[in-house]
Coordinates of C-alpha atoms and ligand atoms in Angstrom, one line a residue:
X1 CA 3.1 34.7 39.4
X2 CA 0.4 33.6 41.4
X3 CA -0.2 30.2 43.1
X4 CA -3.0 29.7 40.8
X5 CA -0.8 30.2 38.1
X6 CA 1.6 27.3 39.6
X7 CA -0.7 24.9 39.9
X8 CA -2.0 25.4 35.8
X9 CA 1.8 25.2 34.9
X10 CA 2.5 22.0 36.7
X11 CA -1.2 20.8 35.8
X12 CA -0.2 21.6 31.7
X13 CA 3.2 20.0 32.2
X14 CA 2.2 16.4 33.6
X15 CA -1.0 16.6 30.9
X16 CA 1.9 17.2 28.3
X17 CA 3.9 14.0 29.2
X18 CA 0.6 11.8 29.5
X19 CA 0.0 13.2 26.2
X20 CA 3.5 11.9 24.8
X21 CA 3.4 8.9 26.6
X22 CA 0.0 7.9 24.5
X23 CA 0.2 4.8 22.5
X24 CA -0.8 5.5 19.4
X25 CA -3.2 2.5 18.0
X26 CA -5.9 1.8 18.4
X27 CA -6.9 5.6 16.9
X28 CA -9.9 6.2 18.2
X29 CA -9.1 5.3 21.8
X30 CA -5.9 7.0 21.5
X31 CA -8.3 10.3 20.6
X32 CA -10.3 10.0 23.3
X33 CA -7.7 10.0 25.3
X34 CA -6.1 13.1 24.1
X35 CA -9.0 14.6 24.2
X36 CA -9.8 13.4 27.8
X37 CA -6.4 14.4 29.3
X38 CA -6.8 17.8 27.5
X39 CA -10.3 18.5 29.1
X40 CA -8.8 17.5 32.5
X41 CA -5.6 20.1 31.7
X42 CA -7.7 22.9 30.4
X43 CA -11.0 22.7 32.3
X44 CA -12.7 23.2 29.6
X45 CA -14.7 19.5 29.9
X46 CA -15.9 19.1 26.1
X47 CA -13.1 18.4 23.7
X48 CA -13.7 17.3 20.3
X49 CA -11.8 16.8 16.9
X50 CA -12.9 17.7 13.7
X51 CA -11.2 17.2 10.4
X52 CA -12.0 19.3 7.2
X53 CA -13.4 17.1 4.9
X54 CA -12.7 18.6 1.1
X55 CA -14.8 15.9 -1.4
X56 CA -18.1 16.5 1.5
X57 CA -17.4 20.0 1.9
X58 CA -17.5 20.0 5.2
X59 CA -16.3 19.9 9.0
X60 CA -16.5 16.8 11.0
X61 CA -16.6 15.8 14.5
X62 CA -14.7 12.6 14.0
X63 CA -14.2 12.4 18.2
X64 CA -16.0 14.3 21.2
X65 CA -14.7 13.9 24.6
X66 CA -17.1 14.9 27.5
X67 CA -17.4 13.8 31.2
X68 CA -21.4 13.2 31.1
X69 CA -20.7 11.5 27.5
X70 CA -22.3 13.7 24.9
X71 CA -23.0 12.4 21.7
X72 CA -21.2 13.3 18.2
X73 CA -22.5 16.5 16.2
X74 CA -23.5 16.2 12.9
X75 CA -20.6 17.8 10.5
X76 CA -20.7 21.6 9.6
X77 CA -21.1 22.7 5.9
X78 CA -17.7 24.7 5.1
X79 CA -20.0 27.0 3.5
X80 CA -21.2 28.1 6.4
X81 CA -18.3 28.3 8.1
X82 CA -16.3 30.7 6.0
X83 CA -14.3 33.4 8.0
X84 CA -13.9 30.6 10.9
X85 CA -11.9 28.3 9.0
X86 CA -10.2 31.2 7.2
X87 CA -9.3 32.3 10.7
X88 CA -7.7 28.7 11.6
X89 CA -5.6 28.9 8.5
X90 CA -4.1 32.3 9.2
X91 CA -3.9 31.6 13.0
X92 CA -2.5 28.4 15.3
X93 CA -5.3 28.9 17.6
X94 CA -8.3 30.8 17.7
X95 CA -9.6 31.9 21.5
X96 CA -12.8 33.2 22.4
X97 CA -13.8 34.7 25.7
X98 CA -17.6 34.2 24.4
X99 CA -17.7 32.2 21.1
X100 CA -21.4 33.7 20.9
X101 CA -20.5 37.3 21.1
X102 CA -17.0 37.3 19.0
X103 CA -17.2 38.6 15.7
X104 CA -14.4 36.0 14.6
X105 CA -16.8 33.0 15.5
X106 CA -20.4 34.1 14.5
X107 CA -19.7 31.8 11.6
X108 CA -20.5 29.1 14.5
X109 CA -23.1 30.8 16.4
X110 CA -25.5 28.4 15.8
X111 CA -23.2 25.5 16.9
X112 CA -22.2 27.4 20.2
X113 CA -25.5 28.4 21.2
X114 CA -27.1 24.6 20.5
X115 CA -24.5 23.3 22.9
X116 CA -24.5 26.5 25.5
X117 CA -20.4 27.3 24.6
X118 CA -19.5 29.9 25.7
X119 CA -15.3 29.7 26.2
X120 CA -13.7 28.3 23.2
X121 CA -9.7 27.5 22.5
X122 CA -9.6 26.0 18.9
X123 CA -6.5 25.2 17.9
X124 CA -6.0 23.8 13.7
X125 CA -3.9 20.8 13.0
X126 CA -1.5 20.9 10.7
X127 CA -0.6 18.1 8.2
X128 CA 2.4 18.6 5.6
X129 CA 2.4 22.4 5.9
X130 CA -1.6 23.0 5.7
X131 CA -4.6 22.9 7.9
X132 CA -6.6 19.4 7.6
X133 CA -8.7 19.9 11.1
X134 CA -8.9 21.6 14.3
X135 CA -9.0 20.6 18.1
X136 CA -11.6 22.6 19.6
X137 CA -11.7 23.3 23.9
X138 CA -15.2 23.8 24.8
X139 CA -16.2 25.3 27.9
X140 CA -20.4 25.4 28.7
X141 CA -20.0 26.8 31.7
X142 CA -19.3 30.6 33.1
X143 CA -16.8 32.9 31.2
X144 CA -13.3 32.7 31.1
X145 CA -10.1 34.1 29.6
X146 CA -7.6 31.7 28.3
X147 CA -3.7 32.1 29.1
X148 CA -0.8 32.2 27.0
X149 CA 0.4 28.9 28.8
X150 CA -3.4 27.5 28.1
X151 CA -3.2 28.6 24.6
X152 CA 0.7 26.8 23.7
X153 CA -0.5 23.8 25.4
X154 CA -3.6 23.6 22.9
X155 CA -1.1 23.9 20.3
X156 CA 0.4 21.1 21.5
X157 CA -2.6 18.6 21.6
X158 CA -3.6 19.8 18.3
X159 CA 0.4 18.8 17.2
X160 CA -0.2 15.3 19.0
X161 CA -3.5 14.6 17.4
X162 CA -1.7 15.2 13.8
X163 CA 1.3 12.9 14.8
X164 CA -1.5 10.1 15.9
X165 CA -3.8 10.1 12.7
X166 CA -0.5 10.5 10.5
X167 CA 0.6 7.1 12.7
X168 CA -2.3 5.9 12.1
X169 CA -2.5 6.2 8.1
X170 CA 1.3 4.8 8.3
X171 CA 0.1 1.8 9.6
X172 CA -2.7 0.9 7.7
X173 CA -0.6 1.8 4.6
X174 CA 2.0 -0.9 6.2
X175 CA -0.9 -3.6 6.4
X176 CA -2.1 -2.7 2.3
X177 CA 1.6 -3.7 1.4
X178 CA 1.5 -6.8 3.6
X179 CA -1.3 -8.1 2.4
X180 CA 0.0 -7.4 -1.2
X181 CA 2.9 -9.2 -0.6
X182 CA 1.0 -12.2 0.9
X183 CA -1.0 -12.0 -2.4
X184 CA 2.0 -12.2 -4.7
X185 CA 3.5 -15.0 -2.9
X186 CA 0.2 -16.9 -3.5
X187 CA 0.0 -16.1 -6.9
X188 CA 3.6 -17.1 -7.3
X189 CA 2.2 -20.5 -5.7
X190 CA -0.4 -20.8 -8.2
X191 CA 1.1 -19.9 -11.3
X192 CA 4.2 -22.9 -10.0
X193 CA 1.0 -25.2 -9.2
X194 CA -0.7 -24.6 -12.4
X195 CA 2.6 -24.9 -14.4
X196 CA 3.0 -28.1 -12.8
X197 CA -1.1 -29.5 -13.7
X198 CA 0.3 -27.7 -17.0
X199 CA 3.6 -30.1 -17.8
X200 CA 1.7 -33.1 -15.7
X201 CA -1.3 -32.7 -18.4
X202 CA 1.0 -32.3 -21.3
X203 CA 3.0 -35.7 -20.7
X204 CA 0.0 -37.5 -19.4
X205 CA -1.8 -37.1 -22.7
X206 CA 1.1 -37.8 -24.6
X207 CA 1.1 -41.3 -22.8
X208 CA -2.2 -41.9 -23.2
X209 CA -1.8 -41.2 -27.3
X210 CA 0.6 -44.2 -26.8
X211 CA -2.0 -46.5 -25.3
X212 CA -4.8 -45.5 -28.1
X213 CA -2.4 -46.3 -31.4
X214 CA -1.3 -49.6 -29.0
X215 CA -4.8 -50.6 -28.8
X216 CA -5.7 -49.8 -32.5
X217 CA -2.8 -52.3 -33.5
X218 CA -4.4 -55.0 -31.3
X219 CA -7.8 -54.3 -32.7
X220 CA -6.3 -54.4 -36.0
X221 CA -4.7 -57.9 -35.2
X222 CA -8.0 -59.3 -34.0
X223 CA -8.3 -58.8 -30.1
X224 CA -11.7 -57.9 -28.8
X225 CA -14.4 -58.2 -25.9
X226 CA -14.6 -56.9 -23.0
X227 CA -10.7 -56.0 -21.7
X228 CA -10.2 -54.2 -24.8
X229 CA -13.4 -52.3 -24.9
X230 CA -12.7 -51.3 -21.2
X231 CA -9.4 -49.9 -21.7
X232 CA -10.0 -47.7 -24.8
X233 CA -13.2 -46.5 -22.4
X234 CA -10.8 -45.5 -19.7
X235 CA -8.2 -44.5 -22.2
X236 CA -10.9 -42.1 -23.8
X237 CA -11.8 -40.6 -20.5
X238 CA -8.4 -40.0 -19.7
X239 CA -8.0 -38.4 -22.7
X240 CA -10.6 -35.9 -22.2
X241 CA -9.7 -35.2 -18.9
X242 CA -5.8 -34.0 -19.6
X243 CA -7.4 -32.0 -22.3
X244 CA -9.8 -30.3 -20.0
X245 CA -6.7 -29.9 -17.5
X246 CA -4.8 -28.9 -20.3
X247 CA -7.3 -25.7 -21.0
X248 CA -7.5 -24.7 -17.3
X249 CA -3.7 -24.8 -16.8
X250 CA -3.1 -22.5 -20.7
X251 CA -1.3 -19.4 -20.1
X252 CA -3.6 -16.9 -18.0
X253 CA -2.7 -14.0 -20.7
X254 CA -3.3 -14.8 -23.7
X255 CA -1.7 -11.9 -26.8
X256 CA -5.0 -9.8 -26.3
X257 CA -3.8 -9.0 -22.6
X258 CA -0.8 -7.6 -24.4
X259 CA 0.0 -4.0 -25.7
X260 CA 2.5 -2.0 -26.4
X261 CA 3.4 0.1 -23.1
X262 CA 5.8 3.3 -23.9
X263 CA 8.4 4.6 -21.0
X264 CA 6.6 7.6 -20.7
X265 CA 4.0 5.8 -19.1
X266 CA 5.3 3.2 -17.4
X267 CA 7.4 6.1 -15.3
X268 CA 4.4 7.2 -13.6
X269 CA 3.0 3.7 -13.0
X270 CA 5.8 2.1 -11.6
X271 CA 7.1 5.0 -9.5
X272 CA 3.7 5.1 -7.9
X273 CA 3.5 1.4 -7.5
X274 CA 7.2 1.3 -6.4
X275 CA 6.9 4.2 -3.9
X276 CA 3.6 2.6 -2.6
X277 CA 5.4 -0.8 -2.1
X278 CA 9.1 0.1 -0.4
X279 CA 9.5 2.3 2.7
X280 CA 12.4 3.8 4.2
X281 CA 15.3 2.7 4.9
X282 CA 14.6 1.5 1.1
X283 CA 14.4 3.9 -2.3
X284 CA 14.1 2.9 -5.6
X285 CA 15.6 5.1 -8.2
X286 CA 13.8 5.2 -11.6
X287 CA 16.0 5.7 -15.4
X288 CA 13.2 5.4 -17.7
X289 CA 13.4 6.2 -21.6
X290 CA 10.6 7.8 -22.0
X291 CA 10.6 7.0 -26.1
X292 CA 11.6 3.3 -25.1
X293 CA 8.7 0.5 -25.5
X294 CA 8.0 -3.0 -25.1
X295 CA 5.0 -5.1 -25.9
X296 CA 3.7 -6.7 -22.7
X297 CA 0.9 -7.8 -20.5
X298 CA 1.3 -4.5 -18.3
X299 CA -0.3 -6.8 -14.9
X300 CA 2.4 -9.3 -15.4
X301 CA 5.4 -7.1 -16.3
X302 CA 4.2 -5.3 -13.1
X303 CA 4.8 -8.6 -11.4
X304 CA 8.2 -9.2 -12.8
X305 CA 9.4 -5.9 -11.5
X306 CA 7.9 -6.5 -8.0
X307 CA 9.5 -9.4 -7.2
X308 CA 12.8 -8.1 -8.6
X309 CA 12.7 -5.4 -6.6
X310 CA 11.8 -7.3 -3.6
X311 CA 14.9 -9.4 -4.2
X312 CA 16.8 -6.4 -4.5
X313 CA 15.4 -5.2 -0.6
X314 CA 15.7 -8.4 0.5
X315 CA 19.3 -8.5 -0.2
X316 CA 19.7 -5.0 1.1
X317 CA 19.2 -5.7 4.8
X318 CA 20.4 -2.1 5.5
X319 CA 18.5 -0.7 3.1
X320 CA 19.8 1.4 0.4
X321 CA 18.7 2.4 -2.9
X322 CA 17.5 0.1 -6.0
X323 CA 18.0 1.3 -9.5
X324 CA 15.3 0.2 -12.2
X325 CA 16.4 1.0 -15.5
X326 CA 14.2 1.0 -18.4
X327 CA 15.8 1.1 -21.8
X328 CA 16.1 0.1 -25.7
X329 CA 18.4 -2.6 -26.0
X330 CA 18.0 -2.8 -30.2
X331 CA 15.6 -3.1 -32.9
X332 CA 14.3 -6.5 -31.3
X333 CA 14.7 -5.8 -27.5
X334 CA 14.1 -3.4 -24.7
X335 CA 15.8 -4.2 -21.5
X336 CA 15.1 -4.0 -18.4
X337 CA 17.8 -3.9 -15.4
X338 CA 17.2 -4.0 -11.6
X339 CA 20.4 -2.9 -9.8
X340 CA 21.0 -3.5 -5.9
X341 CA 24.0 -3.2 -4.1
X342 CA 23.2 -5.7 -1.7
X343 CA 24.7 -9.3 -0.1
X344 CA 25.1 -10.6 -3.9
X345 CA 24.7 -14.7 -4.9
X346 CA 27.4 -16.4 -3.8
X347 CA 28.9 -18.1 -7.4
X348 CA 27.6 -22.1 -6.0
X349 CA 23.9 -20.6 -5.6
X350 CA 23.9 -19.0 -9.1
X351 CA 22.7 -22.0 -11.0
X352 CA 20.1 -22.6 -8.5
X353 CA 18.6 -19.2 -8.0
X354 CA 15.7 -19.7 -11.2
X355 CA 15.0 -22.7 -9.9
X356 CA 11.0 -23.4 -8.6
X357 CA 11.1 -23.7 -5.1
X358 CA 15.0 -22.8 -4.4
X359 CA 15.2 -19.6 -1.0
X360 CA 17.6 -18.9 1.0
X361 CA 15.3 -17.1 2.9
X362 CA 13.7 -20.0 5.0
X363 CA 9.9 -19.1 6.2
X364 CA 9.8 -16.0 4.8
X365 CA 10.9 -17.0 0.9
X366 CA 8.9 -18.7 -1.9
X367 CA 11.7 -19.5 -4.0
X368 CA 9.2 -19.0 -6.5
X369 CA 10.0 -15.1 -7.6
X370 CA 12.6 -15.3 -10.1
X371 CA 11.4 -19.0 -11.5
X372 CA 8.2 -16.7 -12.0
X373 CA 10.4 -14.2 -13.5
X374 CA 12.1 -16.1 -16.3
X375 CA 8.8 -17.9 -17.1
X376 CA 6.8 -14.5 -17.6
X377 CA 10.0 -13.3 -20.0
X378 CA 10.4 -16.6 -21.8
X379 CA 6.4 -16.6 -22.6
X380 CA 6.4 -12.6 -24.0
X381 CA 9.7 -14.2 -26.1
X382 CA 12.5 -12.5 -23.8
X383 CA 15.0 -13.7 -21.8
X384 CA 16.7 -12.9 -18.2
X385 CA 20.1 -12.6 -17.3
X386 CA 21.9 -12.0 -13.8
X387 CA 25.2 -11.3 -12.7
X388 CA 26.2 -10.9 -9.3
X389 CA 29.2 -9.9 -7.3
X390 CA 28.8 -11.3 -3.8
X391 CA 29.9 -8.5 -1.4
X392 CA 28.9 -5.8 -4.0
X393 CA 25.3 -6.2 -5.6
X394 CA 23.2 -8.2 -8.2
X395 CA 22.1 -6.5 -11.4
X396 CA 19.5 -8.9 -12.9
X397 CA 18.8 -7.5 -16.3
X398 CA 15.7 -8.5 -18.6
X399 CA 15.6 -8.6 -22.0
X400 CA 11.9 -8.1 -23.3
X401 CA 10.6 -7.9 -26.9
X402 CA 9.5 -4.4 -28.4
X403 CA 6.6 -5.2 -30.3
X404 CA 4.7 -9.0 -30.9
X405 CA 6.0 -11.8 -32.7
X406 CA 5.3 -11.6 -36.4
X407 CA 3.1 -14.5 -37.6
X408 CA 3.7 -16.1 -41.0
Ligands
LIG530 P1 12.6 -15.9 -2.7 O1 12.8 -14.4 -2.9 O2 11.3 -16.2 -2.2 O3 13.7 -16.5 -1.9 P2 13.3 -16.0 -5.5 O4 13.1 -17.0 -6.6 O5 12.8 -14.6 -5.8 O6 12.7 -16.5 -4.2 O7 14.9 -15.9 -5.2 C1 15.6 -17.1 -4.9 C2 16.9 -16.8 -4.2 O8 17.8 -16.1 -5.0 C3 16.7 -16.0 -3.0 O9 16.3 -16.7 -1.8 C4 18.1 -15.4 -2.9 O10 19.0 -16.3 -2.2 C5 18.6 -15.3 -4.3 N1 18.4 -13.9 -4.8 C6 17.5 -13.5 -5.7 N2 17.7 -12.2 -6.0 C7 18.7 -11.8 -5.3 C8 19.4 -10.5 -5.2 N3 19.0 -9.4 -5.8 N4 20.5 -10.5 -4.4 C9 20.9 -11.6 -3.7 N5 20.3 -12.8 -3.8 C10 19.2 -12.9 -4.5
LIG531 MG1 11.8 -13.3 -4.3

């Protein structure tokens, strides 16, 4: 081995721990990076990263790294590109002496010559055992071969640039269930709110039905003039103002919102939601009858198992695995049962746990989720039952009707 050769190993071997020691957000940054440190490694000064793009068809420069700044190129029809990317599927890496006298790349002949490659040491990225995009090291200048060592280490960006965009999708998948968490707990807020208005409306106009008959009985006994006139004015406008509060504040779903929703389907909607919503070290194990039905107002029944199943996390600090059975209870009633082995309720908290407004979870609760819970089941005409063992796990189990109420 020559000195030459030393210097390229040690040169690959401090580019491969700048490469691992590359923080991974923001992405594009962290590309250029790559890209930068692997032009510096490889001498090849133009680096770029394309990703295959199925629904477009096509190939596209989503980063390009050079020293004199050279911009983007525009994206590469697959169609054009056939034996290339065949090539990248059946090889890690793909290197070229001259990329515009190869065979294997005249696919990209067009490309190469545009941008005066000659040199070229693509290497594909994998993602879940298939080839999403490639890492191609450009070289416009003279000629050159490409080592063994050379080649491995373009492997390895091409590995690091996978592990950075999967990163990257991780974490905006993270921020999508955040923000849907912030969105249940305000929704939790207003349905308590507007529950509130509800009950607040309700008595209010009850009160005021009180004052009206009151002031018919004086009228009847003789009183007039002005006081009397002034009240049943008042009386009338508060009146109409419970009963417009009254209409904002009626149940959001009304029975048209309601269906009948079979097992069979709500399988595949809740184990997408449900794997969409819990991470590792959390896993939520689905029992669904398929033949088994209930009639419900699918958004809110959605509802009612998210913040169940949130409870059930929350009170698996560890993490573990949450059942959610789905089954017929009898001719009346399915059930529904959502099964953690967590902390438990401790026996003095269990009267309080439906309660609006009742956490144990400080900042971070509601108290809101399982009063939510038991409202949504009482209004479809079901009920909700818990029993807890602390130490051991909390089964809170739903009862919800099959079909609607029948009207006579
Ligand atoms: P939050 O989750 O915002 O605290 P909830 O109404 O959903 O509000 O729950 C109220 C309280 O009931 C929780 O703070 C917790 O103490 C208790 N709790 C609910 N579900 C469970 C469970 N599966 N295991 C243990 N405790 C629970
Ligand atoms: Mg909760």
């Amino acid at each position: 081995m020559g000195e030459h050769s030393a210097i390229t190993q040690l040169n690959l071997t401090s580019a491969r721990l700048a490469l691992a020691r590359l923080p991974a957000a923001p992405l594009g940054e962290a590309l250029k990076c790559a890209c930068k440190i692997a032009s510096q490694a490889l001498d090849t000064r133009r680096v770029g990263v394309w990703l295959f793009e199925p629904e477009a068809q096509q190939l596209r420069c989503i980063c390009l790294y050079s020293p004199d700044g050279q911009p983007v190129p525009a994206p590469l029809p697959m169609a054009d590109i056939p034996s290339y990317s065949a090539t990248l599927r059946e090889q890690r890496y793909l290197a070229t002496r001259d990329a515009q006298v190869d065979p294997v790349t005249r696919d990209v002949k067009q490309y190469t010559s545009q941008h005066g490659i000659h040199s070229m040491l693509d290497a594909a990225i994998y993602r879940a055992g298939s080839v999403v995009g490639v890492v191609c090291h450009e070289r416009q200048g003279p000629v050159r071969e490409f080592k063994e060592s050379e080649c491995e280490f373009a492997v390895t960006v091409a590995d690091i640039v996978a592990y950075l965009l999967e990163s990257d999708q991780r974490l905006s998948l993270e921020r999508q269930v955040h923000r849907l968490e912030v969105k249940l707990k305000d929704a939790q807020r207003i349905d308590a709110v507007s529950r509130f208005a509800a009950g607040i409306a309700h008595d209010l106009g009850n009160l005021l039905t009180v004052v009206t008959t009151g002031l018919q009985v004086l009228e009847k006994q003789g009183a007039a003039g002005d006081v009397v006139k002034m009240v049943r004015e008042a009386t009338n406008h508060g009146s109409a103002l419970t009963r417009q509060l009254s209409r904002l504040t009626r149940g959001v779903s009304t029975d048209k919102d309601r269906q009948v929703l079979r097992g069979r389907d709500l399988k595949e909607t809740w184990g997408t939601l449900l794997g969409a919503m819990l991470k590792a070290p959390w896993v939520v194990a689905l029992d669904v009858d398929p033949e088994a039905q209930v009639w419900a107002d699918a958004v809110q029944l959605e509802q009612v198992l998210l913040n169940l199943v949130f409870n059930a996390r929350d009170a698996m600090a560890n993490g573990g695995t949450i059942l959610v059975r789905f089954k017929k209870h009898d001719e009346q009633f399915a059930r529904i049962d959502v099964i953690d082995t967590g902390v438990g309720i401790p026996p003095e908290h269990v009267a309080d746990v439906f309660a609006p407004y009742f956490t144990t979870k400080g900042d971070q609760g509601t108290g809101l989720g399982l009063s939510t819970v038991q409202f949504l089941a009482h209004e479809h005409g079901g009920r909700v039952d818990l029993s807890s063992a602390p130490g051991d796990g909390t089964t809170v189990t739903i009862y919800w009707p099959v079909s609607a109420p029948v009207t006579v």
